[in-house]
Coordinates of C-alpha atoms and ligand atoms in Angstrom, one line a residue:
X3 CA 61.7 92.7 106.6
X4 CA 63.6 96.2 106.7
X5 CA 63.2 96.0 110.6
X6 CA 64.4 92.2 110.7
X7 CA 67.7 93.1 108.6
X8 CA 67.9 96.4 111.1
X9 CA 67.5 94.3 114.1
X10 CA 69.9 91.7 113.2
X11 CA 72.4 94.2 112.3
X12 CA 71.9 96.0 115.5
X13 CA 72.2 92.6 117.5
X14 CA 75.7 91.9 115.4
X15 CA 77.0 95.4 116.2
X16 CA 75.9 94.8 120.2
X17 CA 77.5 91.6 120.3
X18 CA 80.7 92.7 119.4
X19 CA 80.8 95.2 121.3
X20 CA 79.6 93.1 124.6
X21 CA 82.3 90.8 123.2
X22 CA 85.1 93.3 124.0
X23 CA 84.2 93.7 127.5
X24 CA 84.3 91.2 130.2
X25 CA 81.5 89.9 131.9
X26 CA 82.6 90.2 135.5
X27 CA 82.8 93.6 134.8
X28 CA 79.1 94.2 134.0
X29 CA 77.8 93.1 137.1
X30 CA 79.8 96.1 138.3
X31 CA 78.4 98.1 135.3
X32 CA 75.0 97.1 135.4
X33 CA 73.6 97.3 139.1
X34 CA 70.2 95.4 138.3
X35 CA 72.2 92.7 136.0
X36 CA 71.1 90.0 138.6
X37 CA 67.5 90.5 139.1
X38 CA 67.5 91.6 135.1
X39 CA 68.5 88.3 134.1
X40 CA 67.1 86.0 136.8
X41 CA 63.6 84.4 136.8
X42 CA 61.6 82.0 139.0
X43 CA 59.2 79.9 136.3
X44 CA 57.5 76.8 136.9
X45 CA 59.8 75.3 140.0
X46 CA 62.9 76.1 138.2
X47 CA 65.8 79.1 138.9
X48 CA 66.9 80.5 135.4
X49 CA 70.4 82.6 135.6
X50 CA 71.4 83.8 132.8
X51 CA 73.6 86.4 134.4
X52 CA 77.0 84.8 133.5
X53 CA 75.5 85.5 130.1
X54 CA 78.2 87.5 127.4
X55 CA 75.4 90.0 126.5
X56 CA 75.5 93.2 128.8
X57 CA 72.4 95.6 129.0
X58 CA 72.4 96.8 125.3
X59 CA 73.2 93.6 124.0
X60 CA 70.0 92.0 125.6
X61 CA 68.1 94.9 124.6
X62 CA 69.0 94.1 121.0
X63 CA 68.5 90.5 121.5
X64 CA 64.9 91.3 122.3
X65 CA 64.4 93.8 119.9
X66 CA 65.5 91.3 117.2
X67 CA 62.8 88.8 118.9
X68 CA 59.8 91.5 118.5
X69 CA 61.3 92.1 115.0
X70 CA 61.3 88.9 114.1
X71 CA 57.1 88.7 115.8
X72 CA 58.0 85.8 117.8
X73 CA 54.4 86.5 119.5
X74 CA 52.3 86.4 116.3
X75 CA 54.5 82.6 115.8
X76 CA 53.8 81.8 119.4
X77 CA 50.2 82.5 118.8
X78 CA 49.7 80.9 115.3
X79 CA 51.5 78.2 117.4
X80 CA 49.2 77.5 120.6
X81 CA 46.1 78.0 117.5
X82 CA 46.7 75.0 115.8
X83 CA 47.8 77.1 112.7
X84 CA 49.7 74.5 110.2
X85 CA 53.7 75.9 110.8
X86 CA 55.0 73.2 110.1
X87 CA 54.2 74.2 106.6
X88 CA 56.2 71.9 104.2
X89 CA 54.3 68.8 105.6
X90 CA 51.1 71.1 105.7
X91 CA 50.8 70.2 109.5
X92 CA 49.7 72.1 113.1
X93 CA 52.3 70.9 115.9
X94 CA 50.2 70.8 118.8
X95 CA 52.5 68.7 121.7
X96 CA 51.2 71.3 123.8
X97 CA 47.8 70.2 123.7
X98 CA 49.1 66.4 125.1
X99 CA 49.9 68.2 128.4
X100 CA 46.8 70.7 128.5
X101 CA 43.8 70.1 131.0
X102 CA 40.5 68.6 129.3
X103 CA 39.0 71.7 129.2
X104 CA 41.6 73.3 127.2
X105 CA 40.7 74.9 123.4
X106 CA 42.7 73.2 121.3
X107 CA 42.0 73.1 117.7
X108 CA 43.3 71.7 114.2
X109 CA 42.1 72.9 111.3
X110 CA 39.3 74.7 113.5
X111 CA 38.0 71.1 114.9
X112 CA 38.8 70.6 119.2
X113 CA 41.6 68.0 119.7
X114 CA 41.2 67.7 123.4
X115 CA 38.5 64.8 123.8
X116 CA 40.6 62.9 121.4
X117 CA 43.6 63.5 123.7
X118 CA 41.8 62.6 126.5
X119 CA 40.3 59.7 125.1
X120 CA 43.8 58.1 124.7
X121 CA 45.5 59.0 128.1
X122 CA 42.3 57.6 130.1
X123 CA 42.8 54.1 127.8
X124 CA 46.6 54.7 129.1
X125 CA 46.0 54.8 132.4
X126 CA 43.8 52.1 133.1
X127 CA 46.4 49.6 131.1
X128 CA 49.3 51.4 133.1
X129 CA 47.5 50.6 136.3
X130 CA 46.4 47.2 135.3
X131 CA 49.4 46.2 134.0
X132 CA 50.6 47.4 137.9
X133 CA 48.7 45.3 139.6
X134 CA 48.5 42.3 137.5
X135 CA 45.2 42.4 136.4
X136 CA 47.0 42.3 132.4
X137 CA 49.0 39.5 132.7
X138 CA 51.3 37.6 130.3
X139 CA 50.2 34.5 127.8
X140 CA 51.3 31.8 131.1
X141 CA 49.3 33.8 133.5
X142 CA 52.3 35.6 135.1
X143 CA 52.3 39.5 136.0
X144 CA 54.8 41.5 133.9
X145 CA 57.9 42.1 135.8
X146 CA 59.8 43.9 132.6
X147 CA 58.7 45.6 129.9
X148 CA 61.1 45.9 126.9
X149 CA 60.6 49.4 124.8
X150 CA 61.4 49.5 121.3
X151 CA 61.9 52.6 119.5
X152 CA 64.1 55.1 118.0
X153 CA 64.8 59.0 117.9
X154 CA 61.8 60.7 119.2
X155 CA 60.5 57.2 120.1
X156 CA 63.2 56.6 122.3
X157 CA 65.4 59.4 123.7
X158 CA 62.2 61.0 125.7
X159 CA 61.4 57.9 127.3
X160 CA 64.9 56.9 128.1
X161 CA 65.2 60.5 129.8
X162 CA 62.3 60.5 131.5
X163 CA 62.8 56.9 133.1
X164 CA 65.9 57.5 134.2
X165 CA 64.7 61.0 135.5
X166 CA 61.6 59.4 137.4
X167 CA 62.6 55.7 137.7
X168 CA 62.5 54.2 141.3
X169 CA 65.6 52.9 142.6
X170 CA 64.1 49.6 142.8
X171 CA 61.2 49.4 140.2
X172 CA 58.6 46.8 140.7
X173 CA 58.8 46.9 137.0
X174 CA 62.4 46.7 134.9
X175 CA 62.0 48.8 131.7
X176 CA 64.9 48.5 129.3
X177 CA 65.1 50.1 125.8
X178 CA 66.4 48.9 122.2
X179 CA 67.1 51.4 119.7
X180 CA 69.8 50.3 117.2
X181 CA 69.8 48.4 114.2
X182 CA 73.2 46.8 115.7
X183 CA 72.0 43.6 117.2
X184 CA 74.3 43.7 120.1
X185 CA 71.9 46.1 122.0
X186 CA 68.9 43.6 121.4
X187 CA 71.4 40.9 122.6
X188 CA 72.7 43.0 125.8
X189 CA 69.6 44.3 126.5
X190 CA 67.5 41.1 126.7
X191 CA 70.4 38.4 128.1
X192 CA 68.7 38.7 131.5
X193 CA 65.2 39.3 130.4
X194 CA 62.4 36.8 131.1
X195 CA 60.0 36.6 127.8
X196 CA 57.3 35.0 130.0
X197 CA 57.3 38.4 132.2
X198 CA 58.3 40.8 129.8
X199 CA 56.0 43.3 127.8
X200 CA 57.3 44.8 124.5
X201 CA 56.4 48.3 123.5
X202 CA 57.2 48.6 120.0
X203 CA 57.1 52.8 119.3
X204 CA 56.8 54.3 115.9
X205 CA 55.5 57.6 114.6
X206 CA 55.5 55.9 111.4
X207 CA 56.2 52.2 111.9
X208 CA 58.1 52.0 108.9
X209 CA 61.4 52.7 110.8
X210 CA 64.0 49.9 109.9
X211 CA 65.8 50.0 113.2
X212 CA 62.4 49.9 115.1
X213 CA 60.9 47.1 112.5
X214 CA 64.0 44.7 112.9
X215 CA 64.5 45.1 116.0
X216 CA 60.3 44.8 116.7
X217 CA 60.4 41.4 114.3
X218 CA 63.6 40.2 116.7
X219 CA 61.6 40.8 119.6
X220 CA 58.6 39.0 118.4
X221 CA 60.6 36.3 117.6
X222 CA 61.9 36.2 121.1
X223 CA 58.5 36.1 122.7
X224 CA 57.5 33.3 120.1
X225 CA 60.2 31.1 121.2
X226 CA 58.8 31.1 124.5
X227 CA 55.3 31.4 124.5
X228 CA 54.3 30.1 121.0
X229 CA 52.7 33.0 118.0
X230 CA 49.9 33.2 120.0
X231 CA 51.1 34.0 123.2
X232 CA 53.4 36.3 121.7
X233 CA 50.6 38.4 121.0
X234 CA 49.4 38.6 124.4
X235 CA 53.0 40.5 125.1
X236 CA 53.2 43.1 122.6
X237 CA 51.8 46.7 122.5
X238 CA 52.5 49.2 119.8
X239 CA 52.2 52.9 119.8
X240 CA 52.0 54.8 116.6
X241 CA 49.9 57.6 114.4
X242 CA 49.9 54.5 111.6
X243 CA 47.1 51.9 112.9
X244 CA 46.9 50.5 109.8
X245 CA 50.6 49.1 109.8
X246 CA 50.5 48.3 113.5
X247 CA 47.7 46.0 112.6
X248 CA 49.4 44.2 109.9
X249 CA 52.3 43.8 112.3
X250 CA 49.8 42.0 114.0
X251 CA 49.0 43.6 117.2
X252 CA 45.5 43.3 118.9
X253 CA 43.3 46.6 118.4
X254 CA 43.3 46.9 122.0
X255 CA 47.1 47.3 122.3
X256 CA 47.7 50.0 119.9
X257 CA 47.8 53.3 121.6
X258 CA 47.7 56.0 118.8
X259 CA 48.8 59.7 118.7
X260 CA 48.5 62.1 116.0
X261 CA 50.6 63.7 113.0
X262 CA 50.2 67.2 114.6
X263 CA 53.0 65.7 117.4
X264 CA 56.2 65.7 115.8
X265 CA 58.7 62.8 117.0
X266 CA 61.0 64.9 119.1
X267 CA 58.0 66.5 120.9
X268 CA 56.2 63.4 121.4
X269 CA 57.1 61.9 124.7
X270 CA 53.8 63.7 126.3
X271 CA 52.1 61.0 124.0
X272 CA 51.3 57.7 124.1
X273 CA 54.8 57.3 123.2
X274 CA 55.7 57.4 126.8
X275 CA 53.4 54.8 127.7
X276 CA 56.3 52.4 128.4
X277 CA 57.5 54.9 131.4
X278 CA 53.9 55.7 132.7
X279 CA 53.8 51.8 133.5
X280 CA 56.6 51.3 134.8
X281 CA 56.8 54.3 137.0
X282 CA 53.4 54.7 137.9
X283 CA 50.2 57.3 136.5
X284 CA 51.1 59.5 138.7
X285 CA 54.2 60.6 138.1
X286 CA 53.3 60.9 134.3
X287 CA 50.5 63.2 135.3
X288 CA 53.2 65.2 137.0
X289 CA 55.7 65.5 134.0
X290 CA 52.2 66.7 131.8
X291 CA 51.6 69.3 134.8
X292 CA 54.9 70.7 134.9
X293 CA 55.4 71.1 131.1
X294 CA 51.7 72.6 131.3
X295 CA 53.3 75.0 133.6
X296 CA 56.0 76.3 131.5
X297 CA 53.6 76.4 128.5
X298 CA 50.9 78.8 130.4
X299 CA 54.4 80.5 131.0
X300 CA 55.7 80.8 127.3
X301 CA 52.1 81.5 126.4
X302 CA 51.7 84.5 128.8
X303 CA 55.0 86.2 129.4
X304 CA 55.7 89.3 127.7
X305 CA 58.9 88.6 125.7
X306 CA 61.2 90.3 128.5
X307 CA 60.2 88.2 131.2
X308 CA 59.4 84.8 129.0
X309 CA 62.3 82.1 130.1
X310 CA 62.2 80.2 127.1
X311 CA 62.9 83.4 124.9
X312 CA 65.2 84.7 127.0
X313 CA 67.3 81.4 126.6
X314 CA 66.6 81.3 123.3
X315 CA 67.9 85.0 122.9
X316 CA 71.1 83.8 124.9
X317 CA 72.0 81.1 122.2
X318 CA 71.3 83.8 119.6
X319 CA 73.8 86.3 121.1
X320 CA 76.6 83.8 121.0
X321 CA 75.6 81.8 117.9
X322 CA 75.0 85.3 115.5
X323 CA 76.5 87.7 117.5
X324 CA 79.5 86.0 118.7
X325 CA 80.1 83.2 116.0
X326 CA 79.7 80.6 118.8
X327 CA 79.1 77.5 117.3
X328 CA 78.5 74.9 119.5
X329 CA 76.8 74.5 123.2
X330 CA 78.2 72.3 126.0
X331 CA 74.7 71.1 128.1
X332 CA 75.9 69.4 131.2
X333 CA 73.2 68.1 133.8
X334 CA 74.9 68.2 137.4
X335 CA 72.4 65.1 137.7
X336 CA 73.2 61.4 137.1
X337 CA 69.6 61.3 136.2
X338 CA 69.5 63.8 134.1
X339 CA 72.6 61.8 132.3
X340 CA 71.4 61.6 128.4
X341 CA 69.7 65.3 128.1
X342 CA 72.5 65.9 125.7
X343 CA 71.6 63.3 123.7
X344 CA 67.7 64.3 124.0
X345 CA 68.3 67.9 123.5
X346 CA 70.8 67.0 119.9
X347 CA 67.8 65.5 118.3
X348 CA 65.7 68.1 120.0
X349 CA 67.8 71.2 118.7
X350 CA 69.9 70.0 115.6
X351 CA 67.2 68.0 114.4
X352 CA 64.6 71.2 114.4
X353 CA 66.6 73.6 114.1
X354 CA 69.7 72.3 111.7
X355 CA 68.2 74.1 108.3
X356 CA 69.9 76.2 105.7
X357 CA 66.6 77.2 104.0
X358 CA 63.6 78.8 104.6
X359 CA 60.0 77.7 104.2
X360 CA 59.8 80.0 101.2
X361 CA 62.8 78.1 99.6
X362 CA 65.3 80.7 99.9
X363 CA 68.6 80.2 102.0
X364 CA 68.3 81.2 105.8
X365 CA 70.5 84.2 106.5
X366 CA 72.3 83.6 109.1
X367 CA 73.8 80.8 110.8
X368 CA 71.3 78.7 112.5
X369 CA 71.6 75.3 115.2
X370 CA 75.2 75.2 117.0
X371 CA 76.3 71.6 117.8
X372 CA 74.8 70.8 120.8
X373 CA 77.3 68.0 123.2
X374 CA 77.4 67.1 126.8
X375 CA 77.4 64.6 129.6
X376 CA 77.1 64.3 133.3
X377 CA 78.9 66.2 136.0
X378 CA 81.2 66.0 137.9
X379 CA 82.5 62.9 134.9
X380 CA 83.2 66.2 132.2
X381 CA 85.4 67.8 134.6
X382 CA 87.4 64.8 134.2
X383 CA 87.3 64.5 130.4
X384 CA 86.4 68.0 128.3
X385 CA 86.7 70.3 130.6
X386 CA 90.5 71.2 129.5
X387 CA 89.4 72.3 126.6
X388 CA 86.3 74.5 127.8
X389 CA 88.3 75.9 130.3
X390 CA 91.6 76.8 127.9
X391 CA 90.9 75.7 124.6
X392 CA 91.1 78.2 121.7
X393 CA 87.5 78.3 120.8
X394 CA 84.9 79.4 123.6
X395 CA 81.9 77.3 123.9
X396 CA 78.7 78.8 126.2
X397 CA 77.7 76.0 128.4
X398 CA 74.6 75.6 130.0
X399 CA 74.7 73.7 133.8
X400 CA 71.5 72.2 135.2
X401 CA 71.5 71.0 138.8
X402 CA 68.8 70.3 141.3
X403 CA 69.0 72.4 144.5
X404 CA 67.5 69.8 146.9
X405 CA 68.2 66.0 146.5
X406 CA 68.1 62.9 149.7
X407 CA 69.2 60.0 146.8
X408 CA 72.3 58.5 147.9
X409 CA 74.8 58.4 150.9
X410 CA 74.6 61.6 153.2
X411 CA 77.1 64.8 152.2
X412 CA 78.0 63.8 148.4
X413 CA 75.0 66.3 146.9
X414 CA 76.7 69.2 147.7
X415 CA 80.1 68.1 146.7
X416 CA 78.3 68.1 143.7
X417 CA 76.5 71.5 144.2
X418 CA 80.0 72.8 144.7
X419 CA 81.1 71.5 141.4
X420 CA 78.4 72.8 139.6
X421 CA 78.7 76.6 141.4
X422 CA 82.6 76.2 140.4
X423 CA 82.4 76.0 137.4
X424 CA 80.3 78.3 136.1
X425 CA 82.0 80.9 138.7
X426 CA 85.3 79.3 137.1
X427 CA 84.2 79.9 133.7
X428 CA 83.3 83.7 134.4
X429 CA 86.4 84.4 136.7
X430 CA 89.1 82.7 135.3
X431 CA 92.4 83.0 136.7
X432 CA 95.1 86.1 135.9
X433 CA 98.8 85.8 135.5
X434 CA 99.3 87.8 138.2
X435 CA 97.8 85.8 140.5
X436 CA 99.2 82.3 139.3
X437 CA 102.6 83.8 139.2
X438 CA 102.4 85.4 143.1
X439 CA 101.5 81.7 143.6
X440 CA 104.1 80.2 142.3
X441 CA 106.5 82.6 143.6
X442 CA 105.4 82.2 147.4
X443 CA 106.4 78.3 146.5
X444 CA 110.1 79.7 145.4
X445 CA 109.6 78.5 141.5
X446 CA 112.8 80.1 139.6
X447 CA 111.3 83.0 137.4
X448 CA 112.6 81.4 134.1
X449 CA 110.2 78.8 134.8
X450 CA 107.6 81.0 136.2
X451 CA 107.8 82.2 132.5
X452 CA 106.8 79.4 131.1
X453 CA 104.2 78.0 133.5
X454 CA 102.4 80.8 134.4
X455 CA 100.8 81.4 130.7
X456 CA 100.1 77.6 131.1
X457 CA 98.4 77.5 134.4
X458 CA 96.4 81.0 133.6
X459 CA 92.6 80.6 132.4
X460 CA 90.9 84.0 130.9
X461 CA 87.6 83.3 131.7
X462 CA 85.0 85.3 130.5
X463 CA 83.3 82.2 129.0
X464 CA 79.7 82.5 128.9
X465 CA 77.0 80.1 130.7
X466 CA 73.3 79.7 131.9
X467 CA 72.9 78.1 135.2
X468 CA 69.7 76.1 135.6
X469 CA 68.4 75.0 138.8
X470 CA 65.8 73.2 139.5
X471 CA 64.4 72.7 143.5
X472 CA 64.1 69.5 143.2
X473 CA 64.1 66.6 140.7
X474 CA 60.3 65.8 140.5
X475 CA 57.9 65.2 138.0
X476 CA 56.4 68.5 137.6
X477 CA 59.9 70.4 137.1
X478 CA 61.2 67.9 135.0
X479 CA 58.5 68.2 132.2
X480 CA 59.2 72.5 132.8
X481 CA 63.0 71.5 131.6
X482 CA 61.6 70.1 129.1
X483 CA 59.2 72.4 127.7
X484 CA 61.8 75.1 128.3
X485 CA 63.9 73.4 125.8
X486 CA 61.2 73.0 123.6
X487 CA 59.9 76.6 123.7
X488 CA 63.2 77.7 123.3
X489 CA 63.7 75.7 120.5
X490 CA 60.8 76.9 118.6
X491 CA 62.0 80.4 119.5
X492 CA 65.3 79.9 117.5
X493 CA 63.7 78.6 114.7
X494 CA 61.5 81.8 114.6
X495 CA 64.0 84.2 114.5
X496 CA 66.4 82.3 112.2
X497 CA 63.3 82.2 109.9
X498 CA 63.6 78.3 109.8
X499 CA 60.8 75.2 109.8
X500 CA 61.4 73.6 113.2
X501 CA 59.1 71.2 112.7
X502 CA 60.2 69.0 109.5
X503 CA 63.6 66.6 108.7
X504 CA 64.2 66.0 105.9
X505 CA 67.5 65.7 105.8
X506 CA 67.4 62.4 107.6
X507 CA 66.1 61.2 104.5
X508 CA 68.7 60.4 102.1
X509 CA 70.8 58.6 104.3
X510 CA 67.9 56.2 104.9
X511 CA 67.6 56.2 100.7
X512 CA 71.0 54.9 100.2
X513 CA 71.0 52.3 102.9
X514 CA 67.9 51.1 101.7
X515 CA 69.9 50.4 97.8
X516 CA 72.8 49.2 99.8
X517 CA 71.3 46.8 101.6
X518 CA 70.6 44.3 99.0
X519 CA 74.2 44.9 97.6
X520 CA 75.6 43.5 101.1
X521 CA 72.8 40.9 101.6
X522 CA 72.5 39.2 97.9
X523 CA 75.6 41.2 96.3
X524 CA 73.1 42.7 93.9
X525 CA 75.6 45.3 91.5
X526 CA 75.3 49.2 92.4
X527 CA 76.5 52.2 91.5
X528 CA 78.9 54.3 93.8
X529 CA 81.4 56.8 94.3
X530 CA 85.0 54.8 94.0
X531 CA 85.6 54.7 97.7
X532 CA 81.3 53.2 98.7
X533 CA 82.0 50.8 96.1
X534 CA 85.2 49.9 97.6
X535 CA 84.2 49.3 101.1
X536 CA 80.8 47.1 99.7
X537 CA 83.4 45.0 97.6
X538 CA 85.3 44.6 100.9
X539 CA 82.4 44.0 103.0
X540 CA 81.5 41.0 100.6
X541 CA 84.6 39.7 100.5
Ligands
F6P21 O1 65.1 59.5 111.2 C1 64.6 60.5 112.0 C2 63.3 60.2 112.5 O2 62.3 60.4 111.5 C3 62.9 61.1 113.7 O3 62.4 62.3 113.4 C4 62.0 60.3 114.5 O4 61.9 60.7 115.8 C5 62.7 58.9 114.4 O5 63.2 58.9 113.0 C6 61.8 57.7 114.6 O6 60.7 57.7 113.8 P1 59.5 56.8 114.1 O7 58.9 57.2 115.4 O8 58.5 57.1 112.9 O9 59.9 55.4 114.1

């Protein structure tokens, strides 16, 4: 513990003084800076060059990750040990994109034939759902299929269909989430319930978005097809078979997975069954290889060289070191469009704690916000404020090196974007040089006065450049695991559970006593301004 509180200190004290210098001026201080902090892993380029730590600040940063015995957590990890100690559970995700012959084990019995087990029944009703040998209730092949699900049930899926989808799918997948019946309206205007499937997804299946929207779906088929046929359309996927059957759907249907996969890490599961239809075996295989890739990686590495720790360690610098507390993740990738939104549950979800597993408060600050969106589109909306705003916030750009999608010349417009940017966020932009600029165009000096504090950018803003070769399978589910791995990574060091939620719960509570208030106008009791907004609901 004495070695912890040293290390941390030590990181603190590094950080601000890496904090006073600027980072274009390491490269020139540190000759090996590039190949230090560059690394080739699993079909992906990982710069974290642009990074604000210089050489003693990383060395600190990976002293505070041996003091903190990220490899005894990495090990207890990969052995099926029971981390995720306030639910008493292993968290094994890993295992869901490990070969058959891999030696996985909860609670000392091997998981791997069970895993097995359930991706072969996958992929035979992924490929006969294909090619029409599972057909709907009046004979016709499914065209659509309709997934229902929220949080970990959803935002994996979502990413990975729009990351693998074809341009023209032979069959539509669309998603329902929200407990707001306008998506379930939106989403199924144009749907066919004599060719559409429904994948109803649920860790627990006691979700009330994914239950109300699940009853509104089957109510939909019903309409069409009759109770019966309705059946024949529905799938569920879930760890609960017990309240998948009392929804009512057929044995054979119900894909399960297991309570050592927590929600967030469970789109290697049966829980992306909905994409591994709709985009083919295949390609699912793929995602599985490439996130085994990263694992064998993470597994492996020494600390120095390990990718995930290394961009774990970068987060650390800026959250601890630097007071940093938030992260901009944009995707140069259309595709790659809602990895913000994957990577908030992913992150702030895990990682948003202020206690430890012994009970006692963490001591430092842990999960930043995490926010982002597509480029070029940010350039265009919150860029301003991460190029000039008061508050620095790292970023992290993704992009894929090699792409033929789409009309001929516009990828590396947006290559060049993406290499601006970061080179923008570095360099920045002196006084001197916007006021020689504004000179040469014969601006008077008492405006040059003003505008030139205006038009100057200081730079030195840290961020991690991510490339990928291409967009395939296989380096998509590396992303991935990267993010996971350095997720768990975090939660290490900042002496956190990653692995439970609770504080999703009370908001859940309260809706659940609300409810009835709104529905039947049942009498509660309330803070003045709840009970306020109930009463003017009613009315
Ligand atoms: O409310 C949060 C949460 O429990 C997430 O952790 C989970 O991914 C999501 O709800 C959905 O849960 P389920 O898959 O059990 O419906």
């Amino acid at each position: 513990m004495a070695d912890l509180d040293a290390a941390w200190t030590r990181l603190e004290d590094a950080a601000k003084a890496a904090g006073e210098k600027r980072i274009v001026e390491m490269f020139e201080a540190e000759s090996r800076r590039l190949e230090t902090l560059t690394l080739d892993v699993a079909g992906l380029h990982i710069d974290l060059s642009k990074q604000a730590w210089d050489e003693a600040g990383l060395e600190a940063a990976l002293d505070l990750a041996h003091a903190a015995d990220v490899e005894s957590a990495r090990a207890a990890m990969f052995g099926g040990e029971a981390i995720n100690s306030s639910e008493g559970r292993a968290v094994l995700h890993t295992a869901l994109r490990a070969t058959a012959d891999a030696d996985f084990k909860v609670g000392g019995a091997p998981v791997m034939a069970e895993v097995e087990a359930v991706r072969a029944r996958m992929k035979t009703f992924a490929e006969a759902v294909r090619s029409g040998q599972i057909k709907g209730a009046t004979g016709k092949p499914f065209k659509a299929i309709l997934h229902i699900g929220i949080g970990g049930s959803d935002l994996g899926p979502r990413l990975l269909w729009d990351a693998l989808r074809p341009v023209k799918p032979s069959i539509d997948l669309r998603f329902v989430a929200n407990v707001d019946g306008a998506e379930f309206a939106l989403t199924t205007a144009d749907m066919d319930p004599t060719e559409t499937l429904v994948i109803v997804v649920s860790k627990t299946f006691t979700t009330q978005e994914t239950l109300a929207n699940a009853g509104a779906a089957r109510a939909w088929l019903a309409e069409a097809l009759g109770e019966e046929g309705a059946n024949q359309h529905l799938a569920a996927i879930s760890t609960a078979l017990d309240k998948t059957a009392a929804f009512g759907v057929a044995n054979d249907r119900v894909f399960g997975f297991w309570d050592w996969v927590g929600g967030r890490y469970s789109l290697w599961s049966s829980v992306s069954l909905s994409v591994a239809v709709a985009c083919g075996w295949d390609a699912f295989q793929g995602f599985l290889d490439g996130a085994a890739a990263m694992d064998e990686h993470f597994r492996t590495a020494s600390l120095e060289t390990n990718a995930p720790v290394l961009i774990a360690l970068a987060q650390i610098f800026n959250r601890n070191g630097l007071d940093r507390r938030a992260r901009s993740v944009v995707p140069y990738s259309h595709r790659l469009r809602r990895l913000a939104s994957f990577l908030q549950q992913l992150e702030m979800e895990s990682n948003g704690k202020s206690v430890g597993p012994d009970g006692q408060p963490a001591k430092r600050g842990t999960a930043t916000v995490v926010f982002g969106d597509e480029g070029t589109n940010v350039q265009h909306a919150y860029f301003q404020c991460m190029h000039q705003g008061t508050d620095i916030t790292p970023m992290e750009l993704i992009g894929v090196a090699k792409s033929d999608e789409g009309p001929a010349g516009m990828h590396e417009k947006l290559l060049s974007n993406l290499l601006a940017q970061a080179e923008a966020f570095m360099v920045g932009r002196t006084t001197q040089d916007v006021v020689a600029e504004l000179q040469a165009k014969g601006v008077s000096e008492a405006e040059i006065a003003t505008l030139a504090p205006q038009r100057t950018f200081a730079g030195n803003r840290p961020s991690t450049l991510v490339l990928m070769e291409r967009l395939t399978p296989q380096t998509f589910g590396a992303l991935i695991a990267l993010y996971e791995h350095k997720t768990f990574v975090e939660g290490v060091i900042w002496g956190i559970n990653s692995f439970d939620q609770w504080g999703v719960e009370l908001g859940k509570v309260m809706a659940g006593r609300i409810l009835p208030e709104l529905e039947s106008g049942a009498a509660g009791s309330h803070d003045p301004s709840t009970t306020a907004l109930i009463g003017r609901l009613k009315r």
